[in-house]
C-alpha positions as a printed NumPy array, in Angstrom:
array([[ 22.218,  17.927,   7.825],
       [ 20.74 ,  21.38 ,   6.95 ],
       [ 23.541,  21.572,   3.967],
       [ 22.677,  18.596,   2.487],
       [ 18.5  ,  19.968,   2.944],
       [ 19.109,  22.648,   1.416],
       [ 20.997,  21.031,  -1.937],
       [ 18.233,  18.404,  -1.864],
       [ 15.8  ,  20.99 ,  -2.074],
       [ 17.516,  22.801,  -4.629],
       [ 17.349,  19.701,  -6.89 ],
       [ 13.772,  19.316,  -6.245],
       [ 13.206,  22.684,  -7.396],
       [ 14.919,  22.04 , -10.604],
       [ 13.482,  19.276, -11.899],
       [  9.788,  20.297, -10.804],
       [  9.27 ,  24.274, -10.495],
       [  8.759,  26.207,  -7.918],
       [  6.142,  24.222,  -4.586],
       [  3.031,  26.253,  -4.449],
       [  2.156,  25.118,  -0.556],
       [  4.698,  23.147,   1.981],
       [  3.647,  21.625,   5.458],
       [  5.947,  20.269,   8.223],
       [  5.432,  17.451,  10.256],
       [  7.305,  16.561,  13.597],
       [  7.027,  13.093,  14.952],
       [  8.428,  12.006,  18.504],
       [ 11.578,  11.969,  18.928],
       [ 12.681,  12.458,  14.695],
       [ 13.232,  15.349,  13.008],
       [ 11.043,  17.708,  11.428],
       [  9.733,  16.604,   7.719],
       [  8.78 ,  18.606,   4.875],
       [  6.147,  17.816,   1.986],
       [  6.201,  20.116,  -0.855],
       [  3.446,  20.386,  -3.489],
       [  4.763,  21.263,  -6.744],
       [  1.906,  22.32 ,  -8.818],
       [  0.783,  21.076, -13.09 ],
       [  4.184,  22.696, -14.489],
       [  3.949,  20.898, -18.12 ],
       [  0.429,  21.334, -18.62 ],
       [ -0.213,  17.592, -18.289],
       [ -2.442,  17.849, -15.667],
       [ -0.434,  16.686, -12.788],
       [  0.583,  17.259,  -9.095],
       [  3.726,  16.459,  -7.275],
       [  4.447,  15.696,  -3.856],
       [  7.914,  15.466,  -2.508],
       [  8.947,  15.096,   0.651],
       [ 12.076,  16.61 ,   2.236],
       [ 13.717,  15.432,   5.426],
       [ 13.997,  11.888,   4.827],
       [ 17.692,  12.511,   3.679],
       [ 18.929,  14.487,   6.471],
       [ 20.831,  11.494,   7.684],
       [ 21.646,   7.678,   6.347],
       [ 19.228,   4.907,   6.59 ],
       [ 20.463,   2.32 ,   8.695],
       [ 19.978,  -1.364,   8.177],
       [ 18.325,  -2.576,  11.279],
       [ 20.738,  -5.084,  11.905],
       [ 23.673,  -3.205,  11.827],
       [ 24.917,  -2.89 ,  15.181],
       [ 25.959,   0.752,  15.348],
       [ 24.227,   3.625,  12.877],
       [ 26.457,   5.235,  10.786],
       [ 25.955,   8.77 ,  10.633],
       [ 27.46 ,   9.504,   7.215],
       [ 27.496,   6.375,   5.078],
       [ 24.598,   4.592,   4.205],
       [ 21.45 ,   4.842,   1.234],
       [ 19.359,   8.684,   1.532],
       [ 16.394,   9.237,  -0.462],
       [ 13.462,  11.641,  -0.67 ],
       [  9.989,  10.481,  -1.726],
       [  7.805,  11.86 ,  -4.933],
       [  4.126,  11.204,  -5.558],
       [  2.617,  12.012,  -8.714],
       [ -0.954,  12.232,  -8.938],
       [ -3.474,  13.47 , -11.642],
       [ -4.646,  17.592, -10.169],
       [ -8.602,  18.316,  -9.72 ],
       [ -9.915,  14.831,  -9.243],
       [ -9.32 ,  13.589,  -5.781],
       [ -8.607,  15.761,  -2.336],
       [ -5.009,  14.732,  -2.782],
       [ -3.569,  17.333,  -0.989],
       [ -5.023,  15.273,   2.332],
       [ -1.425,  13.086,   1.66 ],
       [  0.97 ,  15.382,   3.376],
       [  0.808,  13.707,   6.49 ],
       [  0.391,  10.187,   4.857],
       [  3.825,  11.251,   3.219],
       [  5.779,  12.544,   6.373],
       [  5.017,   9.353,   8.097],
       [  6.644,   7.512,   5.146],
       [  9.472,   9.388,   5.032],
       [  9.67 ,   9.155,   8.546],
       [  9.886,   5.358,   8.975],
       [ 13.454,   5.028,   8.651],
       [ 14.86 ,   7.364,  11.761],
       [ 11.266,   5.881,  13.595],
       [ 11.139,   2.26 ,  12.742],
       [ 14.958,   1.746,  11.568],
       [ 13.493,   0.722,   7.542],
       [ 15.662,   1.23 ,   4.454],
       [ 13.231,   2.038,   2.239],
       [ 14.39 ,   1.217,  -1.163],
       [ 12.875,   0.6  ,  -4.632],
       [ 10.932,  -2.684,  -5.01 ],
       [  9.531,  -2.111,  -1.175],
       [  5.901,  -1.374,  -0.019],
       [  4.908,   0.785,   2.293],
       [  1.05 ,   0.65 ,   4.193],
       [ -0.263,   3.368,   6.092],
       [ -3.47 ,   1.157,   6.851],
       [ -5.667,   3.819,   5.953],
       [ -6.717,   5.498,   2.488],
       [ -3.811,   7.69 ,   1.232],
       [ -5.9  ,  10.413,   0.58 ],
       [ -9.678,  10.835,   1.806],
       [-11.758,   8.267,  -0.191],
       [ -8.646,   6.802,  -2.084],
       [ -9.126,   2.806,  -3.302],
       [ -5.13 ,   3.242,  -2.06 ],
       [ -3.555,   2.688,   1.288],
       [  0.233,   1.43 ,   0.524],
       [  2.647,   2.338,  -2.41 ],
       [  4.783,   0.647,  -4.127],
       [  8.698,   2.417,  -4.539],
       [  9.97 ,   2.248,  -7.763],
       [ 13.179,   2.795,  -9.095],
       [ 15.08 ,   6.478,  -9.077],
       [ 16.212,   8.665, -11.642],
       [ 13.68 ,   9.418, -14.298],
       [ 11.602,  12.153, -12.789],
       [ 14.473,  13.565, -10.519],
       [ 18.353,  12.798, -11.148],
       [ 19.979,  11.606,  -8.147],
       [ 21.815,  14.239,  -6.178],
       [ 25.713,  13.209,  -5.383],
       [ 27.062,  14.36 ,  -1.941],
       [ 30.827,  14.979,  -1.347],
       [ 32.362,  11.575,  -0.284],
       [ 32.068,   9.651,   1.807],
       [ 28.34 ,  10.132,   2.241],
       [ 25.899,   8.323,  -0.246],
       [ 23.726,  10.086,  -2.991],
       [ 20.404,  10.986,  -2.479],
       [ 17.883,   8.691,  -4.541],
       [ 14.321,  10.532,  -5.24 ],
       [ 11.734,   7.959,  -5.249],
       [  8.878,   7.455,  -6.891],
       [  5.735,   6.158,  -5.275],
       [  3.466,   3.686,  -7.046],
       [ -0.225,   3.793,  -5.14 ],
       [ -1.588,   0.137,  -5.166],
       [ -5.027,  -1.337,  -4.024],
       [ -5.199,  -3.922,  -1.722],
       [ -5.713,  -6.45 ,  -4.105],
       [ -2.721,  -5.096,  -5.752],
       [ -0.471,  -4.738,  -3.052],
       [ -1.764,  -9.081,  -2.016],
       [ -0.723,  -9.666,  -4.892],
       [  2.787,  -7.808,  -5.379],
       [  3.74 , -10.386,  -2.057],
       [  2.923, -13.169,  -3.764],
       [  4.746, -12.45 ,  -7.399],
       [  7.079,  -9.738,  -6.751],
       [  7.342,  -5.564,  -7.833],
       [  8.563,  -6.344, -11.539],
       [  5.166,  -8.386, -12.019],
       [  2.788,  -6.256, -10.656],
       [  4.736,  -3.105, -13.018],
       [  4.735,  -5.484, -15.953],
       [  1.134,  -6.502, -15.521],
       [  0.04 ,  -2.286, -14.981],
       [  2.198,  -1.52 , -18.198],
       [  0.266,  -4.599, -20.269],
       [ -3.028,  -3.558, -19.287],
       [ -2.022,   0.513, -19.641],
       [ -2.818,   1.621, -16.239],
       [ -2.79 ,   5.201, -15.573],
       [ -0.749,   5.392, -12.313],
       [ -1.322,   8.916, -11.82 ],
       [ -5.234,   8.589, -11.472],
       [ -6.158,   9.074,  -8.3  ],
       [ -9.403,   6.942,  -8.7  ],
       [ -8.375,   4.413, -10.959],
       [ -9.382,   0.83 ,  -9.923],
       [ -7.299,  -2.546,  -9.521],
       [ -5.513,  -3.94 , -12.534],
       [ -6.854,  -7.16 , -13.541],
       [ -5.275,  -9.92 , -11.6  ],
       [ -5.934, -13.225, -12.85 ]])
């Protein structure tokens, strides 16, 4: 567990710089999880948020009847947000639980899945679920020696209520197309709903 940590952590470092603040959050009987900030590296005016943990061990499908503890998906989560404009930094905890969900509530969270805290993301953020989307651009998956799974780094989408109603009802691959059409700026931390008509 702590090898594969420490790799996944290595990776993260890579692709984003070096984290300018890390907290740790320990939930009931899981283990500990990390959120690192990474801070504007590209001078685009952007924040990262990666959590680390998550991929300490396989998620397990909830069905299955006994957990494997080498095979199955592992993934890390990344939030990018715009720096300066909201209190953003309040999401370390809202991340943790997140990436906690699969050894609490037995989830595999995969891309195309939401995920509601029920309360703002981030003090006074129009946001309170996410929406995963698919792996690889921002942070290449890491391959583990066989026969355990690679870890996926995942991005997360924030979506408004009225967003995330009506993802449900037409699917991820709508709600991205319909954000791309109407060139919605993901990473603002205030931005309002797309128009969904």
């Amino acid at each position: 567990m702590e090898e594969v940590l420490v790799l996944v952590e290595a990776r993260l470092r890579t692709a984003l710089g070096e984290p300018d603040a890390r907290a740790a959050v320990t939930f009931l009987g899981t283990d500990r999880i990390e959120v690192l900030r990474f801070p504007d590296r590209d001078g685009d005016g952007v924040v990262r948020y990666a959590t680390l943990g998550m991929s300490a061990h396989p998620m397990t499908d909830p069905t299955a009847a006994l957990a494997d503890p080498v095979k199955g998906p592992r993934a890390e989560l990344v939030l990018s947000v715009r720096a300066g404009v909201a209190d953003t930094d309040k999401v370390l905890r809202t991340l943790a639980v997140l990436a906690a969900a699969p050894q609490v509530e037995g989830v595999v969270v995969a891309p195309g899945a939401s995920l509601d805290v029920g309360d703002p993301l981030w003090p006074s953020a129009p946001f309170s679920s996410v929406l995963v989307a698919e792996p690889g651009g921002l942070v290449e998956d890491l391959e583990l020696d066989e026969p355990m799974d690679p870890v996926h780094f995942l991005p997360l989408l924030p979506m408004t209520p009225n967003e995330a109603a009506w993802k449900r009802v037409h699917g991820a691959q709508e709600l991205q197309e319909r954000w791309l059409a109407h060139g919605t700026d993901l990473r603002d931390p205030l931005r309002r709903s797309v128009t969904l008509d």
